Amino acid sequence: MSGTSLDGVDCALTSVTGSPPDLAVELKAYQYRPYTDEQRRRLAFVCSSEQAGVADVCELNVLVANWFANAVQASLSEIGAVASDIDLIASHGQTIHHAVTVTGKEPATLQIGDPSVLAQRTGITTVGNFRPADVAAGGQGAPLVSYVDWLLHRSPVEARVLVNIGGIANLTYMPRNAGLDDVLACDTGPGNMMIDHFVELMTGGEAKWDQDGHIARQGAVDENWLRELLADPFFRLPPPKSTGREQYGQALADGLWSQAGARGLAEADRVATITALTSRSIAGAVRDLLPGTVDRVWLSGGGVHNDTLVAWLQADLTGIQVAPLAKDRSELNAKEAVAFAVLAHETVHGRPGNLPRCTGADRATVLGQLAPGRNFHKLWQAVGPAAT
């Protein structure tokens, strides 16, 4: 799994057994493989439609798959496993374009890192390209983790919201004793993406993120500027909705950084205010966009390690229990990688992985594209006859 932050690859060795609604899911091992500066530069380049050409995208589609294959092989080596121990790779790919609500344009999403290259390099059958199936069914292709959130975290006694703070933040809402038709999900807006870019601008690229929220904690939030930022119409749109780098990426961050400078804001104050934008937009979605009360908010993703962001979110959601989803750092970082492992498991068993109420799709559909590896016949003999 590699998200919109363009920071690296999450490799989660996951055991998935059983069938819905009683899947048993266990994280066996987790490794994080950061991108090099050059890899991040190349990814950021192809994410800019004004600069990148077809040849750039085509080459990087293969390169990203090779990077993923290297990450898989290194992770297996570290835990003393080999490819034949693994049944299936679930590869989200690297999103470089997600534009599903542009007026006059065909809805489209593109994740690079070709699954066939990954399957051939590792020998392991791979499921990838999960999002286009939902888009083709009339959905926004996101968020897709809501089905897995329901499988693993629904409660008969609590109304829960799961918030994942990656480059973009998203939430899943489940009322008490939720059925699939009760689940609601959406992207809430920027997560870490603009915070990270502000920190890079502040430090001349020396730092890639705000470690523990230290910079934001030293700054002061400019409430007047924050009110202007929160006037963004996206924050008021009801679910289902999704967004990405096209709306909250480098171009916007560069413009806002300059805008803050023109207002006379100190650099730490700029980081504090953009951090507050993430907190307030998430809190606003929890308070204003959901149909019922919320007892507990569970946090995951890279943003959960920003102590200042978490503290501000807890303050913005007074009266609701807000805490990390798990105490173990690996479990927090691996959440979305584990979710796509579950979705791949559902795919090879012929079961839908999207929730139309969450993505806006016309129907539930099986997600992803399957690229056979050397273990394909063995895998299909095991799951093919049982696929339902």
Short mmCIF file of C-alpha atoms in Angstrom, two decimals:
data_model
loop_
_atom_site.label_atom_id
_atom_site.label_comp_id
_atom_site.label_asym_id
_atom_site.label_seq_id
_atom_site.Cartn_x
_atom_site.Cartn_y
_atom_site.Cartn_z
CA MET A 1 0.00 0.00 0.00
CA SER A 2 1.27 3.46 -0.90
CA GLY A 3 -0.94 6.46 -0.33
CA THR A 4 -1.26 10.03 -1.49
CA SER A 5 1.50 11.21 0.86
CA LEU A 6 4.04 9.64 -1.54
CA ASP A 7 6.21 8.69 1.43
CA GLY A 8 6.77 4.97 0.96
CA VAL A 9 5.33 1.47 0.86
CA ASP A 10 3.47 -0.30 3.68
CA CYS A 11 3.91 -4.08 3.55
CA ALA A 12 1.51 -5.96 5.82
CA LEU A 13 1.65 -9.75 6.03
CA THR A 14 -1.96 -10.59 6.78
CA SER A 15 -3.85 -13.80 7.51
CA VAL A 16 -7.46 -13.78 6.29
CA THR A 17 -9.76 -16.74 6.88
CA GLY A 18 -13.48 -17.39 6.90
CA SER A 19 -16.25 -15.59 5.07
CA PRO A 20 -18.34 -12.48 5.78
CA PRO A 21 -19.57 -11.36 8.15
CA ASP A 22 -17.23 -13.44 10.30
CA LEU A 23 -13.82 -13.02 8.72
CA ALA A 24 -10.81 -13.63 10.94
CA VAL A 25 -8.05 -11.15 10.12
CA GLU A 26 -4.63 -11.06 11.77
CA LEU A 27 -1.62 -8.84 11.08
CA LYS A 28 1.36 -11.19 11.15
CA ALA A 29 4.15 -8.74 10.30
CA TYR A 30 4.58 -5.19 9.09
CA GLN A 31 7.40 -3.43 7.29
CA TYR A 32 7.60 0.15 6.01
CA ARG A 33 9.83 0.93 3.04
CA PRO A 34 10.32 4.68 2.55
CA TYR A 35 10.70 6.07 -0.94
CA THR A 36 14.03 7.67 -1.74
CA ASP A 37 14.09 11.38 -2.51
CA GLU A 38 14.49 10.54 -6.19
CA GLN A 39 11.52 8.17 -6.14
CA ARG A 40 9.38 10.81 -4.44
CA ARG A 41 10.51 13.40 -6.97
CA ARG A 42 9.55 11.17 -9.90
CA LEU A 43 6.15 10.36 -8.40
CA ALA A 44 5.42 14.02 -7.69
CA PHE A 45 6.37 14.81 -11.28
CA VAL A 46 3.87 12.39 -12.84
CA CYS A 47 1.17 13.59 -10.46
CA SER A 48 1.40 16.98 -12.19
CA SER A 49 -0.67 16.71 -15.37
CA GLU A 50 0.86 19.95 -16.67
CA GLN A 51 4.34 18.41 -16.78
CA ALA A 52 4.18 14.64 -17.16
CA GLY A 53 3.91 12.91 -20.51
CA VAL A 54 2.63 9.50 -21.55
CA ALA A 55 6.16 8.08 -21.65
CA ASP A 56 6.79 9.22 -18.07
CA VAL A 57 3.62 7.54 -16.80
CA CYS A 58 4.28 4.38 -18.80
CA GLU A 59 7.81 3.98 -17.45
CA LEU A 60 6.83 4.73 -13.87
CA ASN A 61 3.98 2.23 -14.07
CA VAL A 62 6.65 -0.46 -14.39
CA LEU A 63 9.13 1.15 -12.01
CA VAL A 64 6.59 1.42 -9.18
CA ALA A 65 5.72 -2.26 -9.61
CA ASN A 66 9.44 -3.05 -9.36
CA TRP A 67 9.73 -0.93 -6.21
CA PHE A 68 6.77 -2.79 -4.75
CA ALA A 69 8.32 -6.14 -5.70
CA ASN A 70 11.58 -5.13 -4.02
CA ALA A 71 9.63 -4.13 -0.91
CA VAL A 72 7.80 -7.47 -0.84
CA GLN A 73 11.00 -9.46 -1.28
CA ALA A 74 12.89 -7.47 1.36
CA SER A 75 10.01 -7.79 3.81
CA LEU A 76 9.79 -11.55 3.30
CA SER A 77 13.53 -11.87 3.81
CA GLU A 78 13.38 -9.92 7.08
CA ILE A 79 10.78 -12.27 8.57
CA GLY A 80 12.41 -15.42 7.22
CA ALA A 81 9.66 -16.21 4.70
CA VAL A 82 9.75 -17.00 0.98
CA ALA A 83 7.37 -16.33 -1.88
CA SER A 84 5.87 -19.82 -1.75
CA ASP A 85 4.62 -19.05 1.77
CA ILE A 86 2.34 -16.33 0.37
CA ASP A 87 -0.94 -17.01 -1.41
CA LEU A 88 -1.76 -13.55 -2.72
CA ILE A 89 -0.48 -10.00 -3.00
CA ALA A 90 -2.98 -7.16 -2.69
CA SER A 91 -1.54 -4.07 -4.33
CA HIS A 92 -3.39 -0.78 -4.14
CA GLY A 93 -0.81 0.76 -6.45
CA GLN A 94 0.23 4.40 -6.36
CA THR A 95 -2.52 6.89 -7.16
CA ILE A 96 -1.29 9.56 -9.56
CA HIS A 97 -4.67 10.91 -10.66
CA HIS A 98 -8.13 10.80 -9.12
CA ALA A 99 -10.74 13.01 -10.78
CA VAL A 100 -14.20 11.51 -10.51
CA THR A 101 -16.38 14.61 -10.09
CA VAL A 102 -14.99 17.07 -12.66
CA THR A 103 -17.84 18.64 -14.62
CA GLY A 104 -17.70 17.74 -18.30
CA LYS A 105 -15.05 15.07 -17.78
CA GLU A 106 -15.41 11.30 -17.69
CA PRO A 107 -14.85 10.06 -14.11
CA ALA A 108 -11.37 8.58 -13.93
CA THR A 109 -8.83 7.27 -11.45
CA LEU A 110 -5.36 5.89 -12.11
CA GLN A 111 -3.13 3.84 -9.84
CA ILE A 112 0.24 2.84 -11.29
CA GLY A 113 2.42 -0.13 -10.39
CA ASP A 114 1.29 -2.77 -12.86
CA PRO A 115 0.01 -5.90 -11.07
CA SER A 116 1.36 -8.18 -13.81
CA VAL A 117 4.89 -6.87 -13.28
CA LEU A 118 4.52 -7.43 -9.54
CA ALA A 119 3.21 -10.96 -10.07
CA GLN A 120 6.00 -11.85 -12.48
CA ARG A 121 8.74 -10.34 -10.33
CA THR A 122 7.61 -12.11 -7.15
CA GLY A 123 5.91 -15.22 -8.57
CA ILE A 124 2.89 -14.43 -6.38
CA THR A 125 -0.58 -13.96 -7.84
CA THR A 126 -1.54 -10.32 -7.42
CA VAL A 127 -4.81 -8.42 -7.20
CA GLY A 128 -4.54 -4.72 -8.05
CA ASN A 129 -6.45 -1.82 -9.60
CA PHE A 130 -9.27 -1.95 -7.07
CA ARG A 131 -10.74 1.50 -7.61
CA PRO A 132 -11.68 1.50 -11.33
CA ALA A 133 -14.35 -1.17 -10.88
CA ASP A 134 -16.26 1.03 -8.46
CA VAL A 135 -15.87 4.06 -10.75
CA ALA A 136 -17.14 2.00 -13.70
CA ALA A 137 -20.17 1.09 -11.58
CA GLY A 138 -20.96 4.77 -11.10
CA GLY A 139 -19.05 5.32 -7.86
CA GLN A 140 -16.20 7.60 -6.87
CA GLY A 141 -13.74 4.76 -6.31
CA ALA A 142 -13.30 5.83 -2.69
CA PRO A 143 -13.38 5.27 0.14
CA LEU A 144 -13.04 1.51 -0.23
CA VAL A 145 -11.94 0.62 3.30
CA SER A 146 -15.46 1.14 4.70
CA TYR A 147 -16.51 -2.45 3.95
CA VAL A 148 -13.50 -3.76 5.87
CA ASP A 149 -14.12 -1.28 8.69
CA TRP A 150 -17.60 -2.76 9.04
CA LEU A 151 -16.30 -6.33 8.95
CA LEU A 152 -13.70 -5.72 11.65
CA HIS A 153 -14.90 -2.85 13.84
CA ARG A 154 -18.70 -2.70 14.01
CA SER A 155 -20.22 -2.76 17.49
CA PRO A 156 -23.63 -3.71 18.91
CA VAL A 157 -23.35 -1.09 21.66
CA GLU A 158 -21.37 1.87 20.24
CA ALA A 159 -21.76 4.24 17.32
CA ARG A 160 -18.25 4.38 15.92
CA VAL A 161 -16.32 6.53 13.47
CA LEU A 162 -13.01 5.29 12.11
CA VAL A 163 -10.81 8.09 10.78
CA ASN A 164 -7.73 7.30 8.72
CA ILE A 165 -5.39 10.27 8.41
CA GLY A 166 -3.18 9.66 5.40
CA GLY A 167 -2.36 12.22 2.72
CA ILE A 168 -6.13 12.59 2.48
CA ALA A 169 -8.29 11.91 5.54
CA ASN A 170 -11.34 9.66 5.34
CA LEU A 171 -13.92 8.35 7.76
CA THR A 172 -16.29 5.43 8.15
CA TYR A 173 -19.41 5.85 10.30
CA MET A 174 -21.17 2.85 11.81
CA PRO A 175 -24.17 3.33 14.12
CA ARG A 176 -24.82 0.83 16.89
CA ASN A 177 -25.48 -2.66 15.55
CA ALA A 178 -24.85 -1.45 11.99
CA GLY A 179 -25.76 -3.49 8.97
CA LEU A 180 -24.03 -2.91 5.64
CA ASP A 181 -26.76 -0.51 4.54
CA ASP A 182 -26.17 1.63 7.64
CA VAL A 183 -22.51 2.34 6.94
CA LEU A 184 -21.58 5.81 5.70
CA ALA A 185 -18.14 6.90 4.54
CA CYS A 186 -16.37 9.74 2.78
CA ASP A 187 -13.13 11.60 2.37
CA THR A 188 -13.12 14.59 4.71
CA GLY A 189 -10.41 16.63 2.99
CA PRO A 190 -6.68 17.07 3.55
CA GLY A 191 -4.92 14.81 6.01
CA ASN A 192 -1.13 15.00 6.16
CA MET A 193 -0.55 16.09 2.57
CA MET A 194 -0.54 19.87 2.95
CA ILE A 195 1.06 19.73 6.41
CA ASP A 196 3.96 17.74 4.95
CA HIS A 197 4.39 20.16 2.07
CA PHE A 198 4.36 23.18 4.38
CA VAL A 199 7.10 21.54 6.48
CA GLU A 200 9.18 20.88 3.36
CA LEU A 201 8.81 24.52 2.33
CA MET A 202 9.71 25.71 5.82
CA THR A 203 12.82 23.53 6.08
CA GLY A 204 13.99 23.68 2.48
CA GLY A 205 13.26 19.98 2.11
CA GLU A 206 15.34 18.96 5.13
CA ALA A 207 12.23 17.63 6.92
CA LYS A 208 9.43 15.77 5.17
CA TRP A 209 6.82 15.93 7.95
CA ASP A 210 6.14 17.59 11.29
CA GLN A 211 7.71 15.10 13.70
CA ASP A 212 5.29 14.61 16.63
CA GLY A 213 3.58 17.88 15.64
CA HIS A 214 6.45 19.87 17.15
CA ILE A 215 6.33 22.75 14.65
CA ALA A 216 2.55 23.18 14.87
CA ARG A 217 2.78 23.12 18.65
CA GLN A 218 5.28 26.01 18.57
CA GLY A 219 3.07 28.07 16.27
CA ALA A 220 -0.23 29.90 16.70
CA VAL A 221 -3.34 29.23 14.62
CA ASP A 222 -4.53 32.24 12.63
CA GLU A 223 -8.27 31.86 13.20
CA ASN A 224 -9.23 34.44 10.56
CA TRP A 225 -7.28 32.68 7.84
CA LEU A 226 -8.51 29.30 9.06
CA ARG A 227 -12.13 30.46 8.70
CA GLU A 228 -11.41 31.38 5.09
CA LEU A 229 -9.86 27.98 4.42
CA LEU A 230 -12.82 26.19 6.01
CA ALA A 231 -15.17 28.00 3.60
CA ASP A 232 -14.04 25.52 0.92
CA PRO A 233 -17.33 24.07 -0.46
CA PHE A 234 -15.94 20.52 -0.35
CA PHE A 235 -16.16 20.47 3.43
CA ARG A 236 -19.92 21.03 3.30
CA LEU A 237 -20.69 18.43 0.64
CA PRO A 238 -22.61 15.43 2.00
CA PRO A 239 -21.31 11.87 1.56
CA PRO A 240 -20.51 10.13 -0.67
CA LYS A 241 -17.55 12.25 -1.69
CA SER A 242 -13.86 11.75 -2.40
CA THR A 243 -10.91 13.96 -3.16
CA GLY A 244 -7.19 13.79 -3.75
CA ARG A 245 -3.96 15.47 -4.71
CA GLU A 246 -5.71 17.29 -7.56
CA GLN A 247 -7.58 19.39 -4.99
CA TYR A 248 -5.31 19.37 -1.94
CA GLY A 249 -1.86 18.74 -3.37
CA GLN A 250 1.30 20.69 -4.04
CA ALA A 251 -0.28 23.37 -6.23
CA LEU A 252 -2.74 24.42 -3.53
CA ALA A 253 -0.13 24.11 -0.78
CA ASP A 254 2.32 26.34 -2.66
CA GLY A 255 -0.37 28.95 -3.18
CA LEU A 256 -1.48 28.88 0.45
CA TRP A 257 2.10 29.11 1.70
CA SER A 258 2.58 32.28 -0.35
CA GLN A 259 -0.81 33.59 0.75
CA ALA A 260 0.16 33.10 4.39
CA GLY A 261 3.42 34.92 3.79
CA ALA A 262 1.54 37.87 2.30
CA ARG A 263 -0.56 37.95 5.46
CA GLY A 264 2.59 38.22 7.54
CA LEU A 265 2.29 34.82 9.23
CA ALA A 266 5.40 33.33 10.75
CA GLU A 267 6.33 29.97 9.26
CA ALA A 268 5.44 27.99 12.39
CA ASP A 269 2.06 29.75 12.45
CA ARG A 270 1.46 28.63 8.87
CA VAL A 271 2.13 25.00 9.83
CA ALA A 272 -0.11 25.36 12.88
CA THR A 273 -2.97 26.79 10.83
CA ILE A 274 -2.77 24.16 8.10
CA THR A 275 -2.67 21.47 10.82
CA ALA A 276 -5.79 23.00 12.35
CA LEU A 277 -7.44 22.83 8.91
CA THR A 278 -7.04 19.05 8.95
CA SER A 279 -8.36 18.80 12.51
CA ARG A 280 -11.33 21.13 12.03
CA SER A 281 -12.38 19.62 8.69
CA ILE A 282 -12.36 16.10 10.18
CA ALA A 283 -14.24 17.28 13.26
CA GLY A 284 -16.73 19.17 11.12
CA ALA A 285 -17.47 16.05 9.10
CA VAL A 286 -18.02 14.02 12.28
CA ARG A 287 -20.30 16.65 13.82
CA ASP A 288 -22.22 17.92 10.79
CA LEU A 289 -22.31 15.29 8.03
CA LEU A 290 -23.33 12.14 9.89
CA PRO A 291 -26.94 11.10 10.50
CA GLY A 292 -26.62 10.09 14.15
CA THR A 293 -24.70 10.50 17.36
CA VAL A 294 -21.14 9.24 17.73
CA ASP A 295 -19.80 7.51 20.85
CA ARG A 296 -16.22 6.88 19.80
CA VAL A 297 -13.75 8.02 17.14
CA TRP A 298 -10.82 5.74 16.38
CA LEU A 299 -7.79 7.15 14.56
CA SER A 300 -5.26 5.45 12.30
CA GLY A 301 -2.80 6.34 9.55
CA GLY A 302 0.34 8.43 9.63
CA GLY A 303 -1.45 11.43 11.12
CA VAL A 304 -2.02 9.57 14.38
CA HIS A 305 1.70 10.05 15.12
CA ASN A 306 1.29 13.84 15.00
CA ASP A 307 0.63 14.45 18.69
CA THR A 308 -0.49 18.02 18.13
CA LEU A 309 -3.00 17.05 15.45
CA VAL A 310 -4.44 14.31 17.66
CA ALA A 311 -4.69 16.64 20.67
CA TRP A 312 -6.44 19.31 18.62
CA LEU A 313 -8.82 16.76 17.15
CA GLN A 314 -9.68 15.55 20.65
CA ALA A 315 -10.37 19.16 21.66
CA ASP A 316 -12.46 19.78 18.53
CA LEU A 317 -14.59 16.71 19.33
CA THR A 318 -15.23 17.35 23.02
CA GLY A 319 -17.74 14.87 24.42
CA ILE A 320 -16.67 12.06 22.09
CA GLN A 321 -14.00 9.51 22.97
CA VAL A 322 -11.15 10.05 20.49
CA ALA A 323 -8.15 7.72 20.55
CA PRO A 324 -5.83 5.71 18.30
CA LEU A 325 -7.36 2.50 16.96
CA ALA A 326 -4.54 0.42 18.46
CA LYS A 327 -1.62 0.87 20.83
CA ASP A 328 0.79 -0.90 18.51
CA ARG A 329 2.38 1.48 16.01
CA SER A 330 2.52 -1.20 13.31
CA GLU A 331 -1.22 -1.85 13.53
CA LEU A 332 -1.93 1.87 13.13
CA ASN A 333 0.33 2.19 10.10
CA ALA A 334 -0.82 -1.06 8.52
CA LYS A 335 -4.57 -0.45 8.68
CA GLU A 336 -5.16 0.39 5.02
CA ALA A 337 -2.71 -2.23 3.75
CA VAL A 338 -4.59 -4.83 5.81
CA ALA A 339 -7.87 -3.52 4.42
CA PHE A 340 -6.74 -4.10 0.84
CA ALA A 341 -5.54 -7.58 1.78
CA VAL A 342 -9.10 -8.30 2.90
CA LEU A 343 -10.49 -6.81 -0.32
CA ALA A 344 -8.17 -9.03 -2.38
CA HIS A 345 -9.37 -12.05 -0.38
CA GLU A 346 -12.95 -11.10 -1.24
CA THR A 347 -12.03 -10.63 -4.90
CA VAL A 348 -10.58 -14.12 -5.37
CA HIS A 349 -13.67 -15.52 -3.66
CA GLY A 350 -15.91 -13.65 -6.09
CA ARG A 351 -17.47 -11.35 -3.51
CA PRO A 352 -18.09 -7.58 -3.80
CA GLY A 353 -15.79 -5.24 -1.90
CA ASN A 354 -17.44 -1.84 -2.27
CA LEU A 355 -20.37 -0.32 -0.40
CA PRO A 356 -22.52 1.68 -2.85
CA ARG A 357 -23.84 3.95 -0.10
CA CYS A 358 -20.25 4.94 0.68
CA THR A 359 -18.87 5.38 -2.83
CA GLY A 360 -22.00 6.35 -4.75
CA ALA A 361 -21.84 3.30 -7.02
CA ASP A 362 -24.99 1.95 -8.62
CA ARG A 363 -24.30 -1.55 -7.32
CA ALA A 364 -21.96 -3.67 -5.26
CA THR A 365 -19.26 -5.20 -7.42
CA VAL A 366 -16.19 -7.41 -7.22
CA LEU A 367 -13.13 -5.16 -7.18
CA GLY A 368 -9.73 -5.40 -8.77
CA GLN A 369 -7.88 -7.14 -11.56
CA LEU A 370 -6.10 -10.45 -11.08
CA ALA A 371 -2.58 -11.02 -12.39
CA PRO A 372 -1.55 -14.70 -12.17
CA GLY A 373 1.79 -15.58 -10.62
CA ARG A 374 3.58 -18.91 -10.53
CA ASN A 375 1.28 -20.04 -7.72
CA PHE A 376 -1.91 -19.28 -9.65
CA HIS A 377 -3.03 -22.87 -10.34
CA LYS A 378 -2.49 -23.89 -6.73
CA LEU A 379 -4.37 -20.81 -5.53
CA TRP A 380 -7.26 -21.33 -7.93
CA GLN A 381 -7.61 -24.99 -7.01
CA ALA A 382 -8.02 -23.85 -3.41
CA VAL A 383 -10.45 -20.95 -3.89
CA GLY A 384 -11.96 -21.30 -7.36
CA PRO A 385 -14.50 -24.05 -6.60
CA ALA A 386 -15.54 -22.26 -3.40
CA ALA A 387 -15.88 -18.77 -4.92
CA THR A 388 -19.35 -17.38 -4.34
#
